[in-house]
Amino acid sequence: MVGRSEAGIRLLKRVLFGLGVALVSVQALAQAGDDGNCIASSVQPEAIDLDQPRDQLARQSDLVIPEGARIGRIRIVRRPIFDTSEPEQDNVLFRTLNTLNTPTWKSALRAQLVFDQGDSYEPGLIAESERILRRREYLTAAWVGVTRICGDEVEVSVLARDTWTLLPSFGASRSGGENTTNAGLSDPNFLGSGKSLGVSYTSDPDRTETSLDFDDPNVLGSHWQTGFSYDERSDGRGRSAYLERPFYSEQSGWRAGLRGVDDVREESRFVGAEAIADYRRNHEYASVDWGWRLAERGDRQLRLLGGYRYEAFAFERLPDEPALDVLPEDRTLSYPWIGFDYRQNRFREMVNLTRLQRVEDVRDGFVWRTELGYSSPGLGATEDRVVLNMSFSDALLASDTRYARYTLSQSGTYRLDESRVENLQGTFSLDYFHGGSVRWNSWYTNLSFTAARNLTADQQLLIGGDNGLRGYPSEYQQGNRRALWTLERRYFPDWHPFSLFRMGGVLFTDVGRAWFDDGRHNGPDNGVLKDVGFGLRLASSRIEVQRMLHLDFAFPLDGDDSIDQVQVLLRGRTRF
C-alpha cells in the first residue's frame, strides 16, 4: 500500500514537472512572438553622451509611432555621477564619490513625468517631461524618448545622470565694493529622494543670517509641492511656508496654493551711494490662490486665475540712527483678485545660451499675465486701492544661431483716497543672443529701461555694481528712471578638464544711469556711467551644476574720485 502511494506521488511529480515545462515553453514562444513584432530604435539611452549637449539634441528617435499608440512601458535608466568605464574617470576619487552618492530614486524620477504607463502617446508630453527633468538641481542632464515599439504600444526610456549634491559650502564674494561670506551644508537631492534640505550662514554688509530650508517638489509622489524656510538674523527674522499644486504641465487642468511670510529686517535708505540711515521693516504676507485651464487652441492656452492676498508693511525708527527725512508710512493691502494667463506653449532646445555646454529650453512664444484686485478697509486694509499687475514676454526670433526676446512688466496701486498712483513701476527689457548654439563663442546684449512714479520711502530705484554696472559701487545712483545697456562677447571652449569642470570667458561693457525726471540729485556723478572689463566663468559638470562662479574685473570710465580704478567681483550665479 505504501509502495503504491509512493509510486503515485512520483507520477504526480512527473505530471506537474511536465506541465511546468510546457507552461514555460508556451511563455517563451509567446515572448519570442512578441519580440518578433517589436521594433527597437537605433537610438538607445546607453549610447548617448551626456557630456556633449549637441549629441543629446541629435539623438532623436527614428521610429514611426503608429496612430493611437499607448505607453506600454516606462524604462528608467540612471547614470552615476562618473562613468568609471572611461579610463580618464576611473580613479579612486571618482569611484569613491559614486559609492558615497545615493542614486536618485526611480520613483522620484518617475514622479517628475507628466505621462504614465497606459496613457496615450503624446509627443508634447515626452518633450515636456524632458524639460522638467533638465530643470532639477540634482541632475546634470536628462533625455526622454521612444526606444521600442511593440504593436500599438511604445516603450519610453528616461535617461538621467546624477550630480553630487551633498555639498558643504564655504565662500566669499565681492560685488559693488562690498564683501559677502557664507558657509553651509545643503543637499537638493536628500538621500536620493529629490527633496531639498539645507542650512547656511551668511554675512554681508547689511546683516548676518542663519537659515534652514526645505522643499519637496512631489509630496508623497504626487504633483503637490511644499516647503518652508526659517531664518534668524542679526537684525530680525524670517519665516515662510507654502503648499501648492501648480500647473505642473501644460496639460494640467487646475492649480491651487497657500503661502505665508513673516519677515523682519533692517533696511537702509541710500543717497549718493551712501546709506544715510537705517530703519526696521516688518513684512507680513498671506495668500490663497487658484487657477483653471479654460481653453486651448493649437499651442495657445488660456487660464483663469484668482485668489486673495493680505500684505502688511510696518516701519519704525531705530535708536542711535540719524533721523530720516521721511519714514515710510505703514500700509496694509487686503484684497481679492482675478486675472488671466494667456500663453503660447512652444519651446526650442539650445546650447551655450546662458549655461556652459548644457542643453537649455527656451520659450519660442509669448506669455501674458494680468491681475486686478481691490483692497478695502472693510477687509483690513489701510485705505481703498486698486491693484494692477501685468507682464508680457515674447520671443522675437529663435533659430539655431539666434534668439531674441523682450519683456514688458508693470506693477503698482491706485489710491482712491488721494486719487493718485503709488509705487507704480514699468520695465521694458530686450535680450539678444547670437552664435552660441553652433559655435564656441557668441554675442549677447541686453537693453532695459524702468520708469517709476510716486515711490514710497522704502522703495528706491538704484543702479550700481549689484544690478548691472559692474565698474561701480552698489547703489551708486538713484532716481525714478533707470536705463542700462550691456554688450558681451562670450567664449564657450569645449574644454572639459578632469571630466569635472567647464570654463568660459567674457569681454563686456556696461552703460547706464539712474536719474530723477525732475532734476533732483541722483548721486556723486549724475551723468551716464560706463565701464569695460573681462571675466572668467567656472562651472562643474558633476558637482552643484546649477551654480556658476563669476570672476569679473571691471574698469569704470566715469564717476567721482572715491571709486576704485578697478572693481573685482567674485560671485556665485546660476547663469553666464
Coordinates of C-alpha atoms in Angstrom, one line a residue:
M1 CA 0.0 0.0 0.0
V2 CA 2.8 2.3 0.9
G3 CA 4.7 1.4 -2.3
R4 CA 1.6 2.3 -4.4
S5 CA 1.3 5.7 -2.6
E6 CA 5.0 6.5 -3.2
A7 CA 4.6 5.5 -6.9
G8 CA 1.5 7.7 -7.2
I9 CA 3.4 10.7 -5.7
R10 CA 6.3 10.1 -8.1
L11 CA 3.8 10.1 -11.0
L12 CA 2.1 13.3 -9.8
K13 CA 5.5 15.0 -9.6
R14 CA 6.3 14.0 -13.2
V15 CA 3.0 15.3 -14.4
L16 CA 3.4 18.6 -12.5
F17 CA 7.0 18.9 -13.8
G18 CA 5.8 18.3 -17.4
L19 CA 3.1 20.9 -17.0
G20 CA 5.6 23.4 -15.7
V21 CA 8.0 22.8 -18.6
A22 CA 5.1 23.1 -21.1
L23 CA 4.0 26.4 -19.5
V24 CA 7.5 27.8 -19.6
S25 CA 7.8 26.8 -23.2
V26 CA 4.5 28.4 -24.1
Q27 CA 5.6 31.6 -22.4
A28 CA 8.9 31.6 -24.2
L29 CA 7.2 31.1 -27.5
A30 CA 4.8 33.9 -26.7
Q31 CA 7.7 36.2 -25.7
A32 CA 9.5 35.2 -28.9
G33 CA 6.4 36.1 -30.9
D34 CA 6.1 39.4 -29.1
D35 CA 9.8 40.2 -29.8
G36 CA 9.2 39.4 -33.4
N37 CA 6.5 42.1 -33.5
C38 CA 8.7 44.7 -31.8
I39 CA 11.0 47.2 -33.4
A40 CA 13.8 48.8 -31.5
S41 CA 15.1 52.2 -32.2
S42 CA 18.7 52.7 -33.2
V43 CA 18.9 55.5 -30.6
Q44 CA 19.2 53.9 -27.2
P45 CA 20.0 55.8 -23.9
E46 CA 23.1 53.7 -23.2
A47 CA 24.8 55.2 -26.3
I48 CA 24.0 58.9 -25.6
D49 CA 27.0 61.1 -24.4
L50 CA 25.6 63.3 -21.7
D51 CA 28.8 65.4 -21.7
Q52 CA 28.1 66.5 -25.3
P53 CA 24.9 68.6 -25.4
R54 CA 24.8 68.6 -29.2
D55 CA 24.9 64.8 -29.1
Q56 CA 21.8 64.8 -26.9
L57 CA 19.9 67.0 -29.3
A58 CA 20.9 64.9 -32.3
R59 CA 19.7 61.7 -30.7
Q60 CA 16.1 61.7 -31.8
S61 CA 14.1 58.5 -32.1
D62 CA 14.0 57.1 -35.7
L63 CA 10.8 55.2 -35.1
V64 CA 7.4 55.8 -36.8
I65 CA 4.8 55.9 -34.0
P66 CA 1.5 54.2 -35.0
E67 CA -1.6 56.3 -34.6
G68 CA -3.4 55.7 -31.4
A69 CA -0.3 54.2 -29.7
R70 CA -0.2 53.8 -25.9
I71 CA 2.7 53.9 -23.5
G72 CA 3.2 50.2 -22.6
R73 CA 6.4 50.6 -20.5
I74 CA 8.5 53.3 -18.9
R75 CA 12.1 52.4 -18.5
I76 CA 14.2 54.4 -16.1
V77 CA 18.0 54.4 -16.9
R78 CA 20.1 56.1 -14.2
R79 CA 23.8 57.0 -14.7
P80 CA 26.2 57.5 -11.9
I81 CA 28.0 60.8 -11.4
F82 CA 31.2 59.5 -13.0
D83 CA 31.4 56.9 -15.8
T84 CA 34.2 54.7 -14.5
S85 CA 34.2 52.6 -17.6
E86 CA 36.0 55.6 -19.2
P87 CA 39.8 55.5 -18.4
E88 CA 40.0 59.2 -17.6
Q89 CA 37.2 58.8 -15.0
D90 CA 38.4 55.5 -13.5
N91 CA 40.2 56.7 -10.4
V92 CA 39.9 56.4 -6.6
L93 CA 38.3 59.8 -6.1
F94 CA 35.6 59.3 -8.7
R95 CA 34.8 55.8 -7.7
T96 CA 34.6 56.9 -4.1
L97 CA 32.1 59.7 -4.9
N98 CA 30.0 57.3 -6.9
T99 CA 29.9 54.9 -4.0
L100 CA 29.1 57.6 -1.4
N101 CA 26.3 59.1 -3.6
T102 CA 22.8 57.9 -3.1
P103 CA 21.3 57.5 -6.6
T104 CA 18.1 59.3 -7.3
W105 CA 15.2 57.1 -6.6
K106 CA 13.4 55.8 -9.7
S107 CA 10.2 56.8 -8.0
A108 CA 11.5 60.4 -7.6
L109 CA 12.3 60.5 -11.4
R110 CA 9.0 58.9 -12.3
A111 CA 7.1 61.5 -10.2
Q112 CA 8.5 64.3 -12.4
L113 CA 7.0 62.8 -15.6
V114 CA 3.7 64.2 -16.9
F115 CA 2.7 60.9 -18.5
D116 CA 2.2 57.4 -17.1
Q117 CA 2.1 53.8 -18.2
G118 CA -1.1 53.1 -20.1
D119 CA -1.6 56.7 -21.3
S120 CA -2.0 57.6 -24.9
Y121 CA 1.3 58.5 -26.5
E122 CA 1.6 62.3 -27.0
P123 CA 5.0 63.7 -28.2
G124 CA 4.4 67.0 -26.4
L125 CA 4.3 65.3 -23.0
I126 CA 7.5 63.4 -23.7
A127 CA 9.3 66.7 -24.6
E128 CA 7.7 68.5 -21.5
S129 CA 8.9 65.7 -19.2
E130 CA 12.4 66.1 -20.5
R131 CA 12.3 69.9 -19.9
I132 CA 11.1 69.3 -16.3
L133 CA 13.9 66.9 -15.6
R134 CA 16.5 69.2 -17.0
R135 CA 15.4 71.9 -14.5
R136 CA 16.2 69.7 -11.5
E137 CA 19.2 70.8 -9.5
Y138 CA 20.2 67.2 -8.7
L139 CA 20.5 66.1 -12.4
T140 CA 23.3 67.1 -14.8
A141 CA 21.4 66.1 -17.9
A142 CA 18.3 64.2 -19.0
W143 CA 16.9 62.6 -22.1
V144 CA 13.5 61.1 -22.8
G145 CA 12.5 59.2 -25.9
V146 CA 10.7 56.3 -27.5
T147 CA 13.1 53.3 -27.8
R148 CA 10.9 50.4 -28.8
I149 CA 7.5 49.7 -30.4
C150 CA 5.5 46.5 -29.9
G151 CA 2.3 46.6 -31.9
D152 CA 0.3 49.6 -30.7
E153 CA 2.4 50.0 -27.5
V154 CA 5.6 52.0 -27.1
E155 CA 8.4 51.9 -24.6
V156 CA 9.6 55.3 -23.3
S157 CA 13.1 55.4 -21.9
V158 CA 14.1 58.1 -19.3
L159 CA 17.8 58.7 -19.0
A160 CA 19.2 60.8 -16.2
R161 CA 22.6 61.4 -14.6
D162 CA 23.0 62.4 -11.0
T163 CA 25.1 65.2 -9.7
W164 CA 26.9 65.3 -6.4
T165 CA 24.6 67.3 -4.3
L166 CA 25.6 66.9 -0.6
L167 CA 28.0 69.9 -0.5
P168 CA 29.5 71.8 2.3
S169 CA 30.0 75.4 1.1
F170 CA 32.5 78.0 2.3
G171 CA 32.8 81.1 0.2
A172 CA 33.3 84.8 -0.2
S173 CA 32.2 87.1 -2.9
R174 CA 32.7 90.8 -3.7
S175 CA 30.3 92.9 -5.6
G176 CA 29.9 96.7 -5.9
G177 CA 32.8 97.2 -3.5
E178 CA 31.2 95.1 -0.7
N179 CA 32.1 91.7 0.7
T180 CA 29.8 88.7 1.5
T181 CA 30.9 85.5 3.2
N182 CA 28.9 82.3 3.6
A183 CA 29.1 78.7 4.9
G184 CA 26.6 75.9 4.9
L185 CA 25.6 72.4 4.1
S186 CA 22.9 71.6 1.5
D187 CA 21.5 68.7 -0.4
P188 CA 18.9 69.4 -3.1
N189 CA 18.6 65.6 -3.5
F190 CA 18.4 64.5 0.1
L191 CA 19.2 60.7 0.2
G192 CA 18.2 60.4 -3.5
S193 CA 14.6 61.5 -2.8
G194 CA 14.5 64.6 -4.9
K195 CA 13.7 66.7 -1.8
S196 CA 15.9 69.7 -0.8
L197 CA 17.3 70.3 2.6
G198 CA 19.9 72.9 3.6
V199 CA 21.4 75.0 6.4
S200 CA 23.5 78.1 5.8
Y201 CA 25.2 81.1 7.5
T202 CA 25.7 84.3 5.5
S203 CA 27.4 87.6 6.5
D204 CA 27.0 90.7 4.2
P205 CA 27.2 94.4 4.8
D206 CA 23.6 94.5 5.9
R207 CA 23.3 91.6 8.3
T208 CA 24.3 88.1 9.4
E209 CA 21.8 85.3 8.8
T210 CA 21.4 81.6 9.7
S211 CA 18.9 79.7 7.6
L212 CA 17.2 76.4 7.4
D213 CA 15.3 75.5 4.2
F214 CA 13.3 72.5 3.0
D215 CA 11.5 71.9 -0.3
D216 CA 9.5 68.8 -1.5
P217 CA 8.6 69.1 -5.2
N218 CA 6.5 65.9 -5.2
V219 CA 4.7 65.3 -1.9
L220 CA 4.2 61.5 -1.5
G221 CA 4.9 61.1 -5.2
S222 CA 2.1 63.5 -6.2
H223 CA 2.2 66.8 -8.0
W224 CA 1.7 68.8 -4.8
Q225 CA 4.7 70.8 -3.6
T226 CA 5.6 72.1 -0.1
G227 CA 8.4 73.8 1.6
F228 CA 9.5 76.2 4.4
S229 CA 12.4 78.4 5.4
Y230 CA 13.4 79.5 8.9
D231 CA 15.9 82.4 9.2
E232 CA 17.4 84.0 12.3
R233 CA 19.1 87.4 11.5
S234 CA 21.2 89.8 13.4
D235 CA 18.5 92.4 12.7
G236 CA 15.3 90.4 12.7
R237 CA 13.9 87.1 11.5
G238 CA 12.3 85.4 8.5
R239 CA 9.7 82.7 8.3
S240 CA 7.9 81.4 5.2
A241 CA 6.0 78.3 4.2
Y242 CA 3.9 77.2 1.2
L243 CA 1.7 74.3 -0.1
E244 CA 0.7 74.3 -3.7
R245 CA -0.3 72.2 -6.7
P246 CA 1.0 74.2 -9.6
F247 CA 0.2 73.9 -13.3
Y248 CA 2.9 71.2 -13.3
S249 CA 2.2 70.6 -17.0
E250 CA 0.8 72.5 -20.0
Q251 CA -2.0 69.8 -19.9
S252 CA -2.9 70.1 -16.2
G253 CA -6.4 71.5 -15.7
W254 CA -6.1 73.4 -12.4
R255 CA -3.8 74.7 -9.7
A256 CA -4.2 75.8 -6.0
G257 CA -1.9 77.2 -3.4
L258 CA -1.3 78.6 0.0
R259 CA 1.6 80.8 1.1
G260 CA 2.7 82.8 4.2
V261 CA 5.6 85.0 5.0
D262 CA 6.8 86.8 8.2
D263 CA 9.9 88.9 7.6
V264 CA 11.6 91.4 9.9
R265 CA 14.8 93.2 9.0
E266 CA 16.6 96.5 9.0
E267 CA 16.7 98.4 5.7
S268 CA 18.9 101.3 4.6
R269 CA 17.9 104.5 2.8
F270 CA 20.6 105.4 0.2
V271 CA 21.6 108.9 -1.0
G272 CA 24.7 109.2 -3.3
A273 CA 25.9 105.6 -2.8
E274 CA 25.8 106.1 1.0
A275 CA 23.4 104.6 3.5
I276 CA 22.3 107.7 5.4
A277 CA 20.0 105.9 7.9
D278 CA 18.6 102.5 8.8
Y279 CA 15.0 101.6 9.8
R280 CA 13.2 98.4 10.8
R281 CA 10.7 96.9 8.3
N282 CA 8.1 94.3 9.4
H283 CA 6.5 92.5 6.4
E284 CA 3.6 90.0 6.8
Y285 CA 2.2 88.2 3.8
A286 CA -0.5 85.6 3.3
S287 CA -2.2 84.3 0.1
V288 CA -4.5 81.7 -1.2
D289 CA -4.9 81.3 -5.0
W290 CA -6.4 79.0 -7.6
G291 CA -6.4 78.6 -11.4
W292 CA -8.2 76.8 -14.1
R293 CA -7.3 76.0 -17.7
L294 CA -10.2 77.4 -19.6
A295 CA -9.5 76.9 -23.3
E296 CA -6.8 75.7 -25.7
R297 CA -6.3 76.1 -29.4
G298 CA -3.2 74.7 -31.1
D299 CA -0.3 75.7 -28.9
R300 CA -2.1 78.6 -27.3
Q301 CA -3.7 78.3 -23.9
L302 CA -5.9 80.5 -21.7
R303 CA -6.0 80.1 -17.9
L304 CA -8.3 81.9 -15.4
L305 CA -6.6 82.9 -12.1
G306 CA -7.9 84.3 -8.8
G307 CA -7.3 84.4 -5.1
Y308 CA -6.9 86.6 -2.0
R309 CA -3.8 88.4 -0.7
Y310 CA -3.0 90.1 2.6
E311 CA 0.2 92.1 2.8
A312 CA 1.2 94.5 5.6
F313 CA 4.2 96.7 6.0
A314 CA 5.1 98.4 9.3
F315 CA 8.1 100.6 9.8
E316 CA 9.9 102.1 12.9
R317 CA 12.9 104.2 13.6
L318 CA 16.0 102.7 15.1
P319 CA 17.7 104.1 18.2
D320 CA 21.1 105.8 17.6
E321 CA 20.3 106.3 13.9
P322 CA 20.1 109.6 12.1
A323 CA 16.6 110.8 11.7
L324 CA 15.2 110.0 8.2
D325 CA 13.8 112.8 6.2
V326 CA 10.8 110.7 5.5
L327 CA 9.9 107.5 7.4
P328 CA 7.9 105.1 5.2
E329 CA 4.2 105.1 6.2
D330 CA 2.7 101.8 7.4
R331 CA 0.4 100.3 4.8
T332 CA -1.8 97.2 4.6
L333 CA -3.3 95.7 1.4
S334 CA -6.1 93.1 1.8
Y335 CA -7.8 92.2 -1.5
P336 CA -9.4 89.5 -3.6
W337 CA -8.0 89.5 -7.1
I338 CA -8.8 87.9 -10.5
G339 CA -6.7 87.6 -13.6
F340 CA -5.8 85.5 -16.6
D341 CA -2.8 83.8 -18.1
Y342 CA -2.6 83.6 -21.9
R343 CA 0.4 81.7 -23.3
Q344 CA 1.9 80.0 -26.3
N345 CA 3.4 76.6 -25.4
R346 CA 6.2 76.4 -27.9
F347 CA 9.8 75.7 -27.0
R348 CA 13.2 75.3 -28.5
E349 CA 16.3 73.5 -27.3
M350 CA 19.6 75.5 -27.5
V351 CA 23.2 75.2 -26.3
N352 CA 25.5 77.8 -24.8
L353 CA 22.9 80.4 -24.3
T354 CA 23.2 81.1 -20.5
R355 CA 24.9 77.9 -19.4
L356 CA 28.2 76.2 -20.2
Q357 CA 27.8 73.2 -22.5
R358 CA 24.3 72.3 -21.4
V359 CA 21.1 71.9 -23.2
E360 CA 18.7 74.8 -22.4
D361 CA 15.0 75.0 -23.1
V362 CA 13.7 78.5 -24.2
R363 CA 10.2 79.6 -24.9
D364 CA 9.6 80.3 -28.5
G365 CA 6.3 82.1 -27.9
F366 CA 4.5 84.6 -25.6
V367 CA 3.2 84.7 -22.0
W368 CA 0.7 87.3 -21.0
R369 CA -0.4 87.5 -17.4
T370 CA -2.6 90.2 -15.8
E371 CA -4.0 90.6 -12.2
L372 CA -6.6 93.1 -11.0
G373 CA -7.6 93.4 -7.3
Y374 CA -9.5 95.8 -5.0
S375 CA -8.1 96.5 -1.5
S376 CA -10.6 97.8 1.0
P377 CA -10.6 98.9 4.7
G378 CA -13.6 96.6 5.1
L379 CA -11.1 93.7 4.6
G380 CA -8.5 95.2 6.9
A381 CA -6.6 97.5 4.5
T382 CA -5.4 100.9 5.5
E383 CA -7.1 102.6 2.5
D384 CA -9.0 101.9 -0.7
R385 CA -6.7 100.8 -3.5
V386 CA -7.0 99.3 -7.0
V387 CA -4.1 96.8 -7.5
L388 CA -2.9 96.1 -11.1
N389 CA 0.0 93.8 -12.1
M390 CA 0.8 92.9 -15.6
S391 CA 3.6 91.1 -17.5
F392 CA 4.1 90.2 -21.2
S393 CA 7.1 88.4 -22.7
D394 CA 7.6 87.1 -26.2
A395 CA 10.3 85.6 -28.4
L396 CA 11.1 87.8 -31.4
L397 CA 13.1 85.2 -33.2
A398 CA 14.5 81.7 -32.4
S399 CA 16.8 79.8 -34.7
D400 CA 19.9 77.6 -34.5
T401 CA 22.2 80.6 -34.2
R402 CA 20.0 83.5 -32.8
Y403 CA 17.5 84.0 -30.1
A404 CA 15.8 87.3 -29.1
R405 CA 13.1 88.0 -26.5
Y406 CA 11.5 91.0 -24.8
T407 CA 9.6 91.6 -21.6
L408 CA 7.2 94.3 -20.5
S409 CA 6.1 94.4 -16.9
Q410 CA 4.1 96.8 -14.7
S411 CA 3.1 96.8 -11.0
G412 CA 1.6 99.3 -8.6
T413 CA -1.6 100.5 -7.0
Y414 CA -4.0 103.4 -7.4
R415 CA -5.1 105.1 -4.1
L416 CA -8.7 106.2 -4.3
D417 CA -8.4 108.4 -1.2
E418 CA -5.8 110.6 -2.8
S419 CA -6.6 110.0 -6.5
R420 CA -3.0 109.0 -7.4
V421 CA -0.9 106.0 -8.2
E422 CA 1.6 104.7 -5.7
N423 CA 4.7 102.5 -6.2
L424 CA 4.0 102.4 -9.9
Q425 CA 6.8 100.8 -11.9
G426 CA 7.1 99.7 -15.5
T427 CA 10.0 97.9 -17.1
F428 CA 11.0 97.1 -20.7
S429 CA 13.8 94.6 -21.3
L430 CA 15.3 93.2 -24.5
D431 CA 17.7 90.3 -24.8
Y432 CA 19.6 89.1 -27.9
F433 CA 21.9 86.1 -28.2
H434 CA 23.9 85.4 -31.4
G435 CA 26.1 82.4 -32.4
G436 CA 26.5 80.3 -29.3
S437 CA 24.3 77.4 -30.3
V438 CA 26.6 76.3 -33.2
R439 CA 29.9 77.9 -32.3
W440 CA 32.1 78.1 -29.2
N441 CA 31.6 81.9 -29.0
S442 CA 28.7 84.3 -29.1
W443 CA 27.5 87.8 -28.7
Y444 CA 25.0 88.8 -26.1
T445 CA 23.3 92.2 -25.5
N446 CA 20.6 93.5 -23.1
L447 CA 18.8 96.8 -23.1
S448 CA 16.5 97.7 -20.2
F449 CA 14.5 100.7 -19.1
T450 CA 12.5 101.2 -15.9
A451 CA 10.2 104.2 -15.0
A452 CA 8.7 104.7 -11.6
R453 CA 6.1 107.1 -10.1
N454 CA 5.3 108.0 -6.5
L455 CA 7.6 105.5 -4.9
T456 CA 7.2 105.2 -1.1
A457 CA 10.3 105.9 1.0
D458 CA 11.1 102.1 1.3
Q459 CA 11.1 101.7 -2.4
Q460 CA 14.2 103.1 -4.3
L461 CA 15.3 102.7 -7.9
L462 CA 19.0 102.1 -7.7
I463 CA 21.9 101.3 -10.1
G464 CA 25.4 100.1 -9.4
G465 CA 27.6 97.0 -9.1
D466 CA 24.8 94.8 -7.8
N467 CA 22.4 95.4 -10.7
G468 CA 24.3 95.8 -13.9
L469 CA 27.0 98.5 -13.7
R470 CA 29.9 96.2 -12.7
G471 CA 32.5 99.0 -12.5
Y472 CA 30.8 101.0 -9.8
P473 CA 29.8 100.6 -6.1
S474 CA 26.4 99.3 -5.2
E475 CA 23.6 101.8 -5.1
Y476 CA 25.8 104.4 -6.8
Q477 CA 22.9 106.3 -8.4
Q478 CA 19.2 106.5 -7.6
G479 CA 16.2 108.0 -9.2
N480 CA 12.7 107.3 -10.7
R481 CA 14.2 106.4 -14.1
R482 CA 16.8 103.8 -14.9
A483 CA 18.4 102.7 -18.2
L484 CA 21.1 100.0 -18.7
W485 CA 22.8 98.6 -21.8
T486 CA 25.2 95.6 -21.7
L487 CA 27.2 94.1 -24.5
E488 CA 29.2 90.9 -24.0
R489 CA 31.5 88.7 -26.2
R490 CA 31.2 85.3 -24.7
Y491 CA 33.5 82.3 -25.1
F492 CA 32.5 78.6 -24.6
P493 CA 35.5 76.4 -25.2
D494 CA 34.9 72.7 -25.5
W495 CA 37.4 72.0 -22.7
H496 CA 36.4 69.6 -20.0
P497 CA 39.4 69.2 -17.6
F498 CA 39.3 66.0 -15.5
S499 CA 35.7 65.5 -16.8
L500 CA 34.8 67.8 -13.9
F501 CA 34.8 71.4 -15.0
R502 CA 33.6 73.7 -17.7
M503 CA 35.2 77.1 -18.3
G504 CA 34.2 80.2 -20.2
G505 CA 35.3 83.8 -20.7
V506 CA 33.7 87.1 -21.4
L507 CA 34.6 90.6 -22.5
F508 CA 32.0 93.2 -21.6
T509 CA 30.9 96.8 -21.5
D510 CA 28.1 98.4 -19.4
V511 CA 26.4 101.7 -19.9
G512 CA 23.7 103.0 -17.6
R513 CA 22.2 105.7 -15.5
A514 CA 19.6 106.3 -12.8
W515 CA 18.0 109.8 -12.5
F516 CA 15.0 111.8 -11.4
D517 CA 12.9 113.3 -14.1
D518 CA 12.5 116.5 -12.1
G519 CA 16.3 117.0 -11.9
R520 CA 16.9 116.1 -8.2
H521 CA 20.3 115.0 -7.1
N522 CA 20.9 111.3 -8.1
G523 CA 24.4 110.6 -6.9
P524 CA 28.1 111.6 -6.8
D525 CA 28.2 111.6 -10.6
N526 CA 24.8 112.4 -12.1
G527 CA 25.8 111.6 -15.7
V528 CA 25.8 108.5 -17.8
L529 CA 28.2 105.8 -16.4
K530 CA 30.3 103.5 -18.4
D531 CA 32.6 100.6 -17.7
V532 CA 34.6 97.9 -19.6
G533 CA 36.1 94.7 -18.4
F534 CA 36.7 91.0 -18.7
G535 CA 35.8 87.9 -16.7
L536 CA 36.0 84.2 -16.2
R537 CA 33.3 81.6 -15.7
L538 CA 33.7 78.3 -14.0
A539 CA 31.1 75.6 -13.6
S540 CA 31.2 72.0 -12.6
S541 CA 29.6 69.3 -14.8
R542 CA 29.4 66.9 -11.9
I543 CA 29.0 68.9 -8.6
E544 CA 26.3 71.5 -7.9
V545 CA 25.8 72.0 -11.7
Q546 CA 23.2 74.8 -11.3
R547 CA 25.8 77.2 -9.9
M548 CA 28.5 79.1 -11.8
L549 CA 31.4 81.1 -10.4
H550 CA 31.8 84.6 -11.8
L551 CA 35.1 86.4 -11.6
D552 CA 34.9 89.8 -13.2
F553 CA 37.4 92.7 -13.4
A554 CA 35.6 95.9 -14.3
F555 CA 37.2 99.3 -15.0
P556 CA 35.0 102.4 -14.5
L557 CA 35.3 105.1 -17.2
D558 CA 33.3 107.7 -15.2
G559 CA 32.4 108.6 -11.7
D560 CA 34.0 110.6 -8.9
D561 CA 37.4 110.2 -7.2
S562 CA 36.0 107.9 -4.5
I563 CA 35.7 105.0 -6.9
D564 CA 38.5 102.4 -7.2
Q565 CA 40.2 102.2 -10.5
V566 CA 39.2 98.5 -10.8
Q567 CA 36.3 96.7 -9.3
V568 CA 36.8 93.0 -8.6
L569 CA 33.5 91.0 -8.5
L570 CA 33.6 87.4 -7.2
R571 CA 30.1 85.9 -7.2
G572 CA 28.1 82.8 -7.5
R573 CA 25.4 82.9 -10.1
T574 CA 23.1 80.4 -11.9
R575 CA 23.7 81.9 -15.4
F576 CA 26.5 83.1 -17.6

